[in-house]
PDB file of C-alpha atoms in Angstrom:
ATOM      1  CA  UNK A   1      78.417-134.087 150.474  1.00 94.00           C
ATOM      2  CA  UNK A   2      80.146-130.605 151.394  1.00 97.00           C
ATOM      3  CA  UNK A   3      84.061-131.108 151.197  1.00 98.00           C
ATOM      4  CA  UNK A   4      85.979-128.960 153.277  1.00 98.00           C
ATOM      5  CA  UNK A   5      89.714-128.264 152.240  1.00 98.00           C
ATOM      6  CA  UNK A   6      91.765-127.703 155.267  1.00 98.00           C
ATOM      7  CA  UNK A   7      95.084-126.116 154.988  1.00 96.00           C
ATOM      8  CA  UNK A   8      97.877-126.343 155.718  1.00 97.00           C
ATOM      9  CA  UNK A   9      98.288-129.915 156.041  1.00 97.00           C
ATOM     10  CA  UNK A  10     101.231-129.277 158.520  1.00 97.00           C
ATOM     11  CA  UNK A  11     102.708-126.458 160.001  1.00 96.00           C
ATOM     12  CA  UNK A  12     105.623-125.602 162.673  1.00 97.00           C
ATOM     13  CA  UNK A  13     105.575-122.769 164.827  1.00 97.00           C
ATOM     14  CA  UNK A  14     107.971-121.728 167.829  1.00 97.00           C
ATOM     15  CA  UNK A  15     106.542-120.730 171.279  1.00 97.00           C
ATOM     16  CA  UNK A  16     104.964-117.708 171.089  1.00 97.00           C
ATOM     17  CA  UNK A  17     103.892-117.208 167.633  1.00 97.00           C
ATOM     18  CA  UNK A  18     100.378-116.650 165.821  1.00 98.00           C
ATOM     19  CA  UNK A  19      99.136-119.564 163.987  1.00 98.00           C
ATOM     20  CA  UNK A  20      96.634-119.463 161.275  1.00 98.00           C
ATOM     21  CA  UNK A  21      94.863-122.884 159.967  1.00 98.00           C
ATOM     22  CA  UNK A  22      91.940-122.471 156.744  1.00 98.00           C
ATOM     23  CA  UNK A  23      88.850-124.281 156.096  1.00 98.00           C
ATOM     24  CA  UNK A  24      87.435-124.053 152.683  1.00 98.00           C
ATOM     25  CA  UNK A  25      84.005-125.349 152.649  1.00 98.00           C
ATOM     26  CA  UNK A  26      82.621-126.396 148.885  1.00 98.00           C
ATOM     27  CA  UNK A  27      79.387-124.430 149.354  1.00 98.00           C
ATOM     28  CA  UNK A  28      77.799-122.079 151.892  1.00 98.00           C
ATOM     29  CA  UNK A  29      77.959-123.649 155.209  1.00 98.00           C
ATOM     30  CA  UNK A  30      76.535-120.240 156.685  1.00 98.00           C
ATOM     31  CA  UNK A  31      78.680-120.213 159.521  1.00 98.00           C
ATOM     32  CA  UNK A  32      77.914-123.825 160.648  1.00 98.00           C
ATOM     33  CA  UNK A  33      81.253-124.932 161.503  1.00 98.00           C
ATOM     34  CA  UNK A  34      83.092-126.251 164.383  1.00 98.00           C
ATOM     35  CA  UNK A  35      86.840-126.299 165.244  1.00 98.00           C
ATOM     36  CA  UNK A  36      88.803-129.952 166.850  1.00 98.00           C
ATOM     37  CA  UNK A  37      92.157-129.953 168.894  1.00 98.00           C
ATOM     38  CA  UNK A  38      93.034-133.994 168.991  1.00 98.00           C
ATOM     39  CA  UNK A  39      96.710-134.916 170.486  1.00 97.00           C
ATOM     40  CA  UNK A  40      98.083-138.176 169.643  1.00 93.00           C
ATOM     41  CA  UNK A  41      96.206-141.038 171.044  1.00 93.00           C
ATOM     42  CA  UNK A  42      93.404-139.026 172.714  1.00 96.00           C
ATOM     43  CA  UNK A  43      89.454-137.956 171.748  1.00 98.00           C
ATOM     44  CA  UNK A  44      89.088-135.111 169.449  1.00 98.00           C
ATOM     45  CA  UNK A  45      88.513-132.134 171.903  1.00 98.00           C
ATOM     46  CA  UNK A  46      85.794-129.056 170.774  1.00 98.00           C
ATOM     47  CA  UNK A  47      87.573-125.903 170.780  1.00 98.00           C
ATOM     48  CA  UNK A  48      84.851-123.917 168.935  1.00 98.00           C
ATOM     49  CA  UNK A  49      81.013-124.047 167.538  1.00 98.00           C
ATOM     50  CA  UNK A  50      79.215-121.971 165.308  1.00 98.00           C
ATOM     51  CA  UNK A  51      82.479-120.833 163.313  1.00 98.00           C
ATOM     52  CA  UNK A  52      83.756-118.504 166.508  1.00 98.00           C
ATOM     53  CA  UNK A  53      82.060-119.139 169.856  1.00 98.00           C
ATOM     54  CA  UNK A  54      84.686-120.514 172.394  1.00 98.00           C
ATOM     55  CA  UNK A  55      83.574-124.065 174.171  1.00 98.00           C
ATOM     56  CA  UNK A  56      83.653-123.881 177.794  1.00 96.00           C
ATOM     57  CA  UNK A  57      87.111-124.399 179.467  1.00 96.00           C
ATOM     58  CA  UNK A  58      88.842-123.686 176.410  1.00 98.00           C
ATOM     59  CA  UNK A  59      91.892-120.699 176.837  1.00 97.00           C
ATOM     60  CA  UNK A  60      91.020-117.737 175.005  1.00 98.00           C
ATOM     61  CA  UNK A  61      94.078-117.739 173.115  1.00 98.00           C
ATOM     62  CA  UNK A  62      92.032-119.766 170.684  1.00 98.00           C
ATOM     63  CA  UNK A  63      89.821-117.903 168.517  1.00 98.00           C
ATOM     64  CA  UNK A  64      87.430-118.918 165.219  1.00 98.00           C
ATOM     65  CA  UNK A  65      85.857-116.646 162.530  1.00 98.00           C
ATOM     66  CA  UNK A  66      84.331-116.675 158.957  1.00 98.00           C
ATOM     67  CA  UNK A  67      82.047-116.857 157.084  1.00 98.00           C
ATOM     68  CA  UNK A  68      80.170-118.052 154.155  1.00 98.00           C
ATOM     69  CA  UNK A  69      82.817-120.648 152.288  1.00 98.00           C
ATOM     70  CA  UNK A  70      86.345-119.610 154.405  1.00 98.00           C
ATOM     71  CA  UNK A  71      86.841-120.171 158.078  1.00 98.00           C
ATOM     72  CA  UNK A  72      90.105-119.890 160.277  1.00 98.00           C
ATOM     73  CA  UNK A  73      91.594-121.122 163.325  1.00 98.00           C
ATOM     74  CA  UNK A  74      93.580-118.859 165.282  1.00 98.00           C
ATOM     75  CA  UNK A  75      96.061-119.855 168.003  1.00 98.00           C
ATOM     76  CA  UNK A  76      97.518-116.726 169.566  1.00 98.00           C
ATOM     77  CA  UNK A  77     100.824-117.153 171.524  1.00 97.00           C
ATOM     78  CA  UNK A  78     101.494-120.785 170.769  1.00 98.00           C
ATOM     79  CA  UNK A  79     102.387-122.700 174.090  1.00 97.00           C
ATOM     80  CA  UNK A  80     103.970-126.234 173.532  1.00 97.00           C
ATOM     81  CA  UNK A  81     100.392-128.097 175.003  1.00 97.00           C
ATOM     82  CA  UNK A  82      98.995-126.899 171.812  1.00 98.00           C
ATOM     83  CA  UNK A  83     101.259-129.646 169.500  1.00 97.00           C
ATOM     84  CA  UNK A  84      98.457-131.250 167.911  1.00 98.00           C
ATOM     85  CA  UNK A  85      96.149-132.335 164.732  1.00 98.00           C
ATOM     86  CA  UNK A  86      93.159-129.721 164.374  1.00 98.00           C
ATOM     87  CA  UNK A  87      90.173-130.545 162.346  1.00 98.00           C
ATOM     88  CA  UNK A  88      87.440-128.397 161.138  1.00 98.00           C
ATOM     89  CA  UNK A  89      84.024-129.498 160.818  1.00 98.00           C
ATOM     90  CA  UNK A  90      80.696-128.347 159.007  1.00 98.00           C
ATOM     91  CA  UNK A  91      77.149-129.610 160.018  1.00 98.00           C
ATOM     92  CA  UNK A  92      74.773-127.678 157.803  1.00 97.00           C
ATOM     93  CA  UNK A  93      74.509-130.693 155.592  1.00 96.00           C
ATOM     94  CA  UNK A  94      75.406-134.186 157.383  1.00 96.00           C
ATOM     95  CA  UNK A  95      78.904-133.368 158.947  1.00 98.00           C
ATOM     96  CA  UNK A  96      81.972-133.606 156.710  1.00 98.00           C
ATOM     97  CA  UNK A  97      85.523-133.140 158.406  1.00 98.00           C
ATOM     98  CA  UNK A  98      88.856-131.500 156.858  1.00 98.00           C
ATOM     99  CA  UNK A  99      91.845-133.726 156.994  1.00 97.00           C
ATOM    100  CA  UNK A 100      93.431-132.150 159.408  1.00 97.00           C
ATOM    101  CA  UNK A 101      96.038-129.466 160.245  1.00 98.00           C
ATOM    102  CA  UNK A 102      99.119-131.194 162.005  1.00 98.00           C
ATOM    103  CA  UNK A 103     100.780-128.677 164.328  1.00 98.00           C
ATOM    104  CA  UNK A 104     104.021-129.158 165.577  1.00 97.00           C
ATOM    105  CA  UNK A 105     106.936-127.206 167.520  1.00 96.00           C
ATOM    106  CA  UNK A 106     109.934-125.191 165.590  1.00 94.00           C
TER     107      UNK A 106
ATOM    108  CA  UNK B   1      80.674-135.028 184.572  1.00 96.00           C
ATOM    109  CA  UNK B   2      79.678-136.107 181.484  1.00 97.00           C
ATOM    110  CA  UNK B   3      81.163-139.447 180.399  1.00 98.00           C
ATOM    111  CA  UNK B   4      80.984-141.737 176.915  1.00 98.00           C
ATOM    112  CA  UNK B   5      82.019-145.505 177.410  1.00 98.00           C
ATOM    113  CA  UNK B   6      82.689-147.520 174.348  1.00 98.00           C
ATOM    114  CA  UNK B   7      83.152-150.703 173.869  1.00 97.00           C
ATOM    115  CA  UNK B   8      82.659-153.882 171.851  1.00 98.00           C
ATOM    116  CA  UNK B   9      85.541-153.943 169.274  1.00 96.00           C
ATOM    117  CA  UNK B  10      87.865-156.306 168.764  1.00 97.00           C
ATOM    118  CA  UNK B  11      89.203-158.325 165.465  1.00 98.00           C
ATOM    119  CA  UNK B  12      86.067-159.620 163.087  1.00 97.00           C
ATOM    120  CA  UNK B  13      86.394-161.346 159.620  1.00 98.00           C
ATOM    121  CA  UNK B  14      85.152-159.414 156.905  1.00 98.00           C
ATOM    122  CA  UNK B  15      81.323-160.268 156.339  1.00 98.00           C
ATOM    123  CA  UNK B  16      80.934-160.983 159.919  1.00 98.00           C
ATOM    124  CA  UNK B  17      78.762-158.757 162.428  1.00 98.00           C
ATOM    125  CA  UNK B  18      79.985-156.103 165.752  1.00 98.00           C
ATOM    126  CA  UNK B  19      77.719-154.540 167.929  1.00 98.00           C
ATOM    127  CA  UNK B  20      78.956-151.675 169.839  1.00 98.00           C
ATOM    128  CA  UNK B  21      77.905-149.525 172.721  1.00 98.00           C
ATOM    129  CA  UNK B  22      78.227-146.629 174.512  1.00 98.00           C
ATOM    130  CA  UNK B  23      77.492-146.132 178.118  1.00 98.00           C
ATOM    131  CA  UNK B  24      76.732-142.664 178.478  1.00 98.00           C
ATOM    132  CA  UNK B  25      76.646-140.589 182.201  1.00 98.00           C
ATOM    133  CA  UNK B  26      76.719-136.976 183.385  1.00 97.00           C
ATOM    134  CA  UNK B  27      74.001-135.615 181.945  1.00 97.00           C
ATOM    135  CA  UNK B  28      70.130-136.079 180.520  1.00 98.00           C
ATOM    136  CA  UNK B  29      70.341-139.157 177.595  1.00 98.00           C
ATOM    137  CA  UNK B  30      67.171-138.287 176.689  1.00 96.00           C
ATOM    138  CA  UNK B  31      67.474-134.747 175.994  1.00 97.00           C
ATOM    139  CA  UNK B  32      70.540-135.058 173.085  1.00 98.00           C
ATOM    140  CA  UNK B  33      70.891-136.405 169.800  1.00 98.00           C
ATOM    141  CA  UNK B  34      74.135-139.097 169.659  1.00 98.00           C
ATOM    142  CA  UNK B  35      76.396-139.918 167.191  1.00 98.00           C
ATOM    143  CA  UNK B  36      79.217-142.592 165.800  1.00 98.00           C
ATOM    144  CA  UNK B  37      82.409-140.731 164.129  1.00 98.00           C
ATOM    145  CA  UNK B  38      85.343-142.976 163.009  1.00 98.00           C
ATOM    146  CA  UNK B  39      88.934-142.601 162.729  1.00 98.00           C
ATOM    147  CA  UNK B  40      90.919-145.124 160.091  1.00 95.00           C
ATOM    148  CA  UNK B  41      94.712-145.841 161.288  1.00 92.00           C
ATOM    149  CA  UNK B  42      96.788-142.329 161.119  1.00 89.00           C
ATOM    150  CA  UNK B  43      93.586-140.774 158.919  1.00 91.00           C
ATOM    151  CA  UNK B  44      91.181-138.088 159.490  1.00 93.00           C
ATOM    152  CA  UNK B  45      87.854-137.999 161.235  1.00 97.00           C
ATOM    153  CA  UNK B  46      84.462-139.588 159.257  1.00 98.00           C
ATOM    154  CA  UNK B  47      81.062-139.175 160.442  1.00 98.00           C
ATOM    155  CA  UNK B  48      79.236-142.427 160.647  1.00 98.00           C
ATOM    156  CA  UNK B  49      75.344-142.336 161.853  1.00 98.00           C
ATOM    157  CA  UNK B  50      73.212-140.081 164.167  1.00 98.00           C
ATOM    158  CA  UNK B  51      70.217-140.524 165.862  1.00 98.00           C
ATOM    159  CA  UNK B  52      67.924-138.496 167.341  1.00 98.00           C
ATOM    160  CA  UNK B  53      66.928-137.813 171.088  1.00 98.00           C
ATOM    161  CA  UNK B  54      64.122-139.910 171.071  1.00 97.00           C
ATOM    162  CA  UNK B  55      65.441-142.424 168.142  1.00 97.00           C
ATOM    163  CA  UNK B  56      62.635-141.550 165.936  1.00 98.00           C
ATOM    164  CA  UNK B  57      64.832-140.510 163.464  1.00 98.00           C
ATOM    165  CA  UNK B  58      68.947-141.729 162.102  1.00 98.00           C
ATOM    166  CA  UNK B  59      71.064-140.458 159.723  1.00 98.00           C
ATOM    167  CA  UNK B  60      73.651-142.420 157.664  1.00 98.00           C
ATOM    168  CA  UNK B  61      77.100-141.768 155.849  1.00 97.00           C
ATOM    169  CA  UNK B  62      76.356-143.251 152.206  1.00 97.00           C
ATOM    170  CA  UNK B  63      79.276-146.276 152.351  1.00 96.00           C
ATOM    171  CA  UNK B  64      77.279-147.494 155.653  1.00 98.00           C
ATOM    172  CA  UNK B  65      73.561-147.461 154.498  1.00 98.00           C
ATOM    173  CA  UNK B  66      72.276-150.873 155.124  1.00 97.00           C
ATOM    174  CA  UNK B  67      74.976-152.228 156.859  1.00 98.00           C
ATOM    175  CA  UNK B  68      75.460-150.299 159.635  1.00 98.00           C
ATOM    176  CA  UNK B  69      72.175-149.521 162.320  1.00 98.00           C
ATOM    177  CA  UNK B  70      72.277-146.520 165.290  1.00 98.00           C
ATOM    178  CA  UNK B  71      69.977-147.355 167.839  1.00 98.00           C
ATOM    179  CA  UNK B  72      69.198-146.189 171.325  1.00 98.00           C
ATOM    180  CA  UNK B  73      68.150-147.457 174.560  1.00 98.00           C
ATOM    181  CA  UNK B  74      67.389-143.967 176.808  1.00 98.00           C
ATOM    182  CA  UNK B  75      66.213-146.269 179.766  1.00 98.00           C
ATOM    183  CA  UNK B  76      70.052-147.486 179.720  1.00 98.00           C
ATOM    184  CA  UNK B  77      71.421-144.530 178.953  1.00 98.00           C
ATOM    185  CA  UNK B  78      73.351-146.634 176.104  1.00 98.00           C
ATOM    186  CA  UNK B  79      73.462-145.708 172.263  1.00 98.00           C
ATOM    187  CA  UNK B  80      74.485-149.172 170.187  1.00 98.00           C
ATOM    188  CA  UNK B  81      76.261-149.248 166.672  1.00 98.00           C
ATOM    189  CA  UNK B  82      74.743-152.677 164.952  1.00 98.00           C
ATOM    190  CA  UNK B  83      77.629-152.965 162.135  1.00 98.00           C
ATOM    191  CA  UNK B  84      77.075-156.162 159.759  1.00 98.00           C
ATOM    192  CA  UNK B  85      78.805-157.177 156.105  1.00 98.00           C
ATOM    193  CA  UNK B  86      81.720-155.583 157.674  1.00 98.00           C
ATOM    194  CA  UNK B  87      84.670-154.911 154.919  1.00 98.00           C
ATOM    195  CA  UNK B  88      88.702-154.518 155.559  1.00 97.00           C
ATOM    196  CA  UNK B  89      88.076-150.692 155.003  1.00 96.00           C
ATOM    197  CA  UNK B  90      85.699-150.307 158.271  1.00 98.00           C
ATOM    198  CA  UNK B  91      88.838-150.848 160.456  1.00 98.00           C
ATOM    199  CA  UNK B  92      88.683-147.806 162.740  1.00 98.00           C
ATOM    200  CA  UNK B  93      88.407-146.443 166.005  1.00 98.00           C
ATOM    201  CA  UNK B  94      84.793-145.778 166.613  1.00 98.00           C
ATOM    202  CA  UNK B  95      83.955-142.822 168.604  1.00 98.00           C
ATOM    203  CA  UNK B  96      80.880-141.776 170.151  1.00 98.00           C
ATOM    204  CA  UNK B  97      79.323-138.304 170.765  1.00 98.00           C
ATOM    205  CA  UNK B  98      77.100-136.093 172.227  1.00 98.00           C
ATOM    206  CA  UNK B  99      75.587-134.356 169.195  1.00 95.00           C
ATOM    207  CA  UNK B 100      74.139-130.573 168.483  1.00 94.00           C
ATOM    208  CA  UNK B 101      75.438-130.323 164.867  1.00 94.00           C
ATOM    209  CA  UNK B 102      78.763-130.121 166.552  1.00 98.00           C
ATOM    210  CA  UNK B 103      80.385-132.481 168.800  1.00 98.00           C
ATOM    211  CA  UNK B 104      80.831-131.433 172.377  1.00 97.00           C
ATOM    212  CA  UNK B 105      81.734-134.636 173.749  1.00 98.00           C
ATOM    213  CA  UNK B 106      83.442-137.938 173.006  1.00 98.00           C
ATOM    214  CA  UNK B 107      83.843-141.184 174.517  1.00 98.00           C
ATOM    215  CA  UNK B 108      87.181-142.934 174.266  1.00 97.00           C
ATOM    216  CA  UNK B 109      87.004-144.929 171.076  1.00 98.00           C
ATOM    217  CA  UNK B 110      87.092-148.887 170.817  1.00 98.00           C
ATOM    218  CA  UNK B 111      88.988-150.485 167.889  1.00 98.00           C
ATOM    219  CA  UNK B 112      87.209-152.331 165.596  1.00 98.00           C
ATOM    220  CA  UNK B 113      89.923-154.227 162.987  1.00 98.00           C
ATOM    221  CA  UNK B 114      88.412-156.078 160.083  1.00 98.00           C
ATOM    222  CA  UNK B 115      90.950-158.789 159.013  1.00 97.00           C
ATOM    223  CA  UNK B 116      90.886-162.290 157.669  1.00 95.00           C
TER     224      UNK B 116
END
């Protein structure tokens, strides 16, 4: 199975900042990677496919990119409906999930 | 609108059977690949089983292989999760989805608790 390392496990941000969350991928996923917003007691929610194309409905503010091994999240001008857990998730091989990234308000 | 109904969970013994389904509306059945993901209590996300448009083919997570069977009824528009020898560590919310590698779409989960 491909492991993917998420990090950070947790992470608090105030209103307005850039966040940053890292997926490490044990081998060459080759950009086949897909990023999760799930808030507490709700369905995971696709924010992004394909390591950086944006999901339909989804506010640009959210972006995706890398390659090869190392991917990242990016959450530009954090806005309080984006407290959540964000998973990545590869699917070149069967899918594997990281543990999740749990973001919360400063 | 596309929409994913589970259910079928509930509390089973461990060694006992579940079936569950998923009533799925919005959009062509027949056209996508489906798939079960599970969440354990305040854990992370775990793939489960997919199967294939047509059902010809299904995929399984190695701690479910011959246990577990993904199966498909496109007249329905239902995708089932047969789950026997269930074991205490299969508690989870089971989640279905509309698959293309990634996961696009989820229903709402049912519980399934494994406990004596």
């Amino acid at each position: 199975d491909i492991r993917m390392t998420q990090s950070p496990a947790s992470l608090s941000a105030s209103l307005g900042e850039t966040v940053n969350i890292e997926c490490l991928a044990s081998e060459d996923i080759y950009s086949d990677l897909a990023w999760y917003q799930q808030k507490p007691g709700k369905s995971p929610q696709l924010l992004i496919y394909n390591a950086n194309s944006l999901q339909n409905g989804v506010p640009s503010r959210f972006s995706g990119s890398g390659s090869g091994t190392q991917y990242s999240l990016k959450i530009n001008s954090l806005q309080s409906e984006d407290v959540a857990t964000y998973f990545c998730q590869q699917y070149n091989n069967y899918p594997t999930f990281g543990a999740g990234t749990k973001l919360e308000l400063k | 609108e596309v929409q994913l109904v589970e259910s079928g969970g509930g509390l089973v013994q461990p060694g006992r059977s579940m079936k569950l389904s998923c009533a799925a509306s919005g959009f062509t059945f027949n056209n996508y690949d489906m798939a079960w993901v599970c969440q354990a209590p305040k854990k992370g996300l775990e793939w489960v089983a997919t199967i294939s448009y047509d059902g010809s083919s299904t995929y399984y997570r190695d701690s479910v292989k011959g246990r577990f069977t993904i199966s498909r009824d496109n007249a329905k528009s239902t995708l089932y999760l047969q789950m026997d020898s269930l074991r205490s560590e299969d508690t989870a919310t089971y989640y279905c989805a509309r698959s293309f590698g990634w996961f696009a779409y989820w229903g709402q989960g049912t519980l399934v608790t494994v406990s004596s």
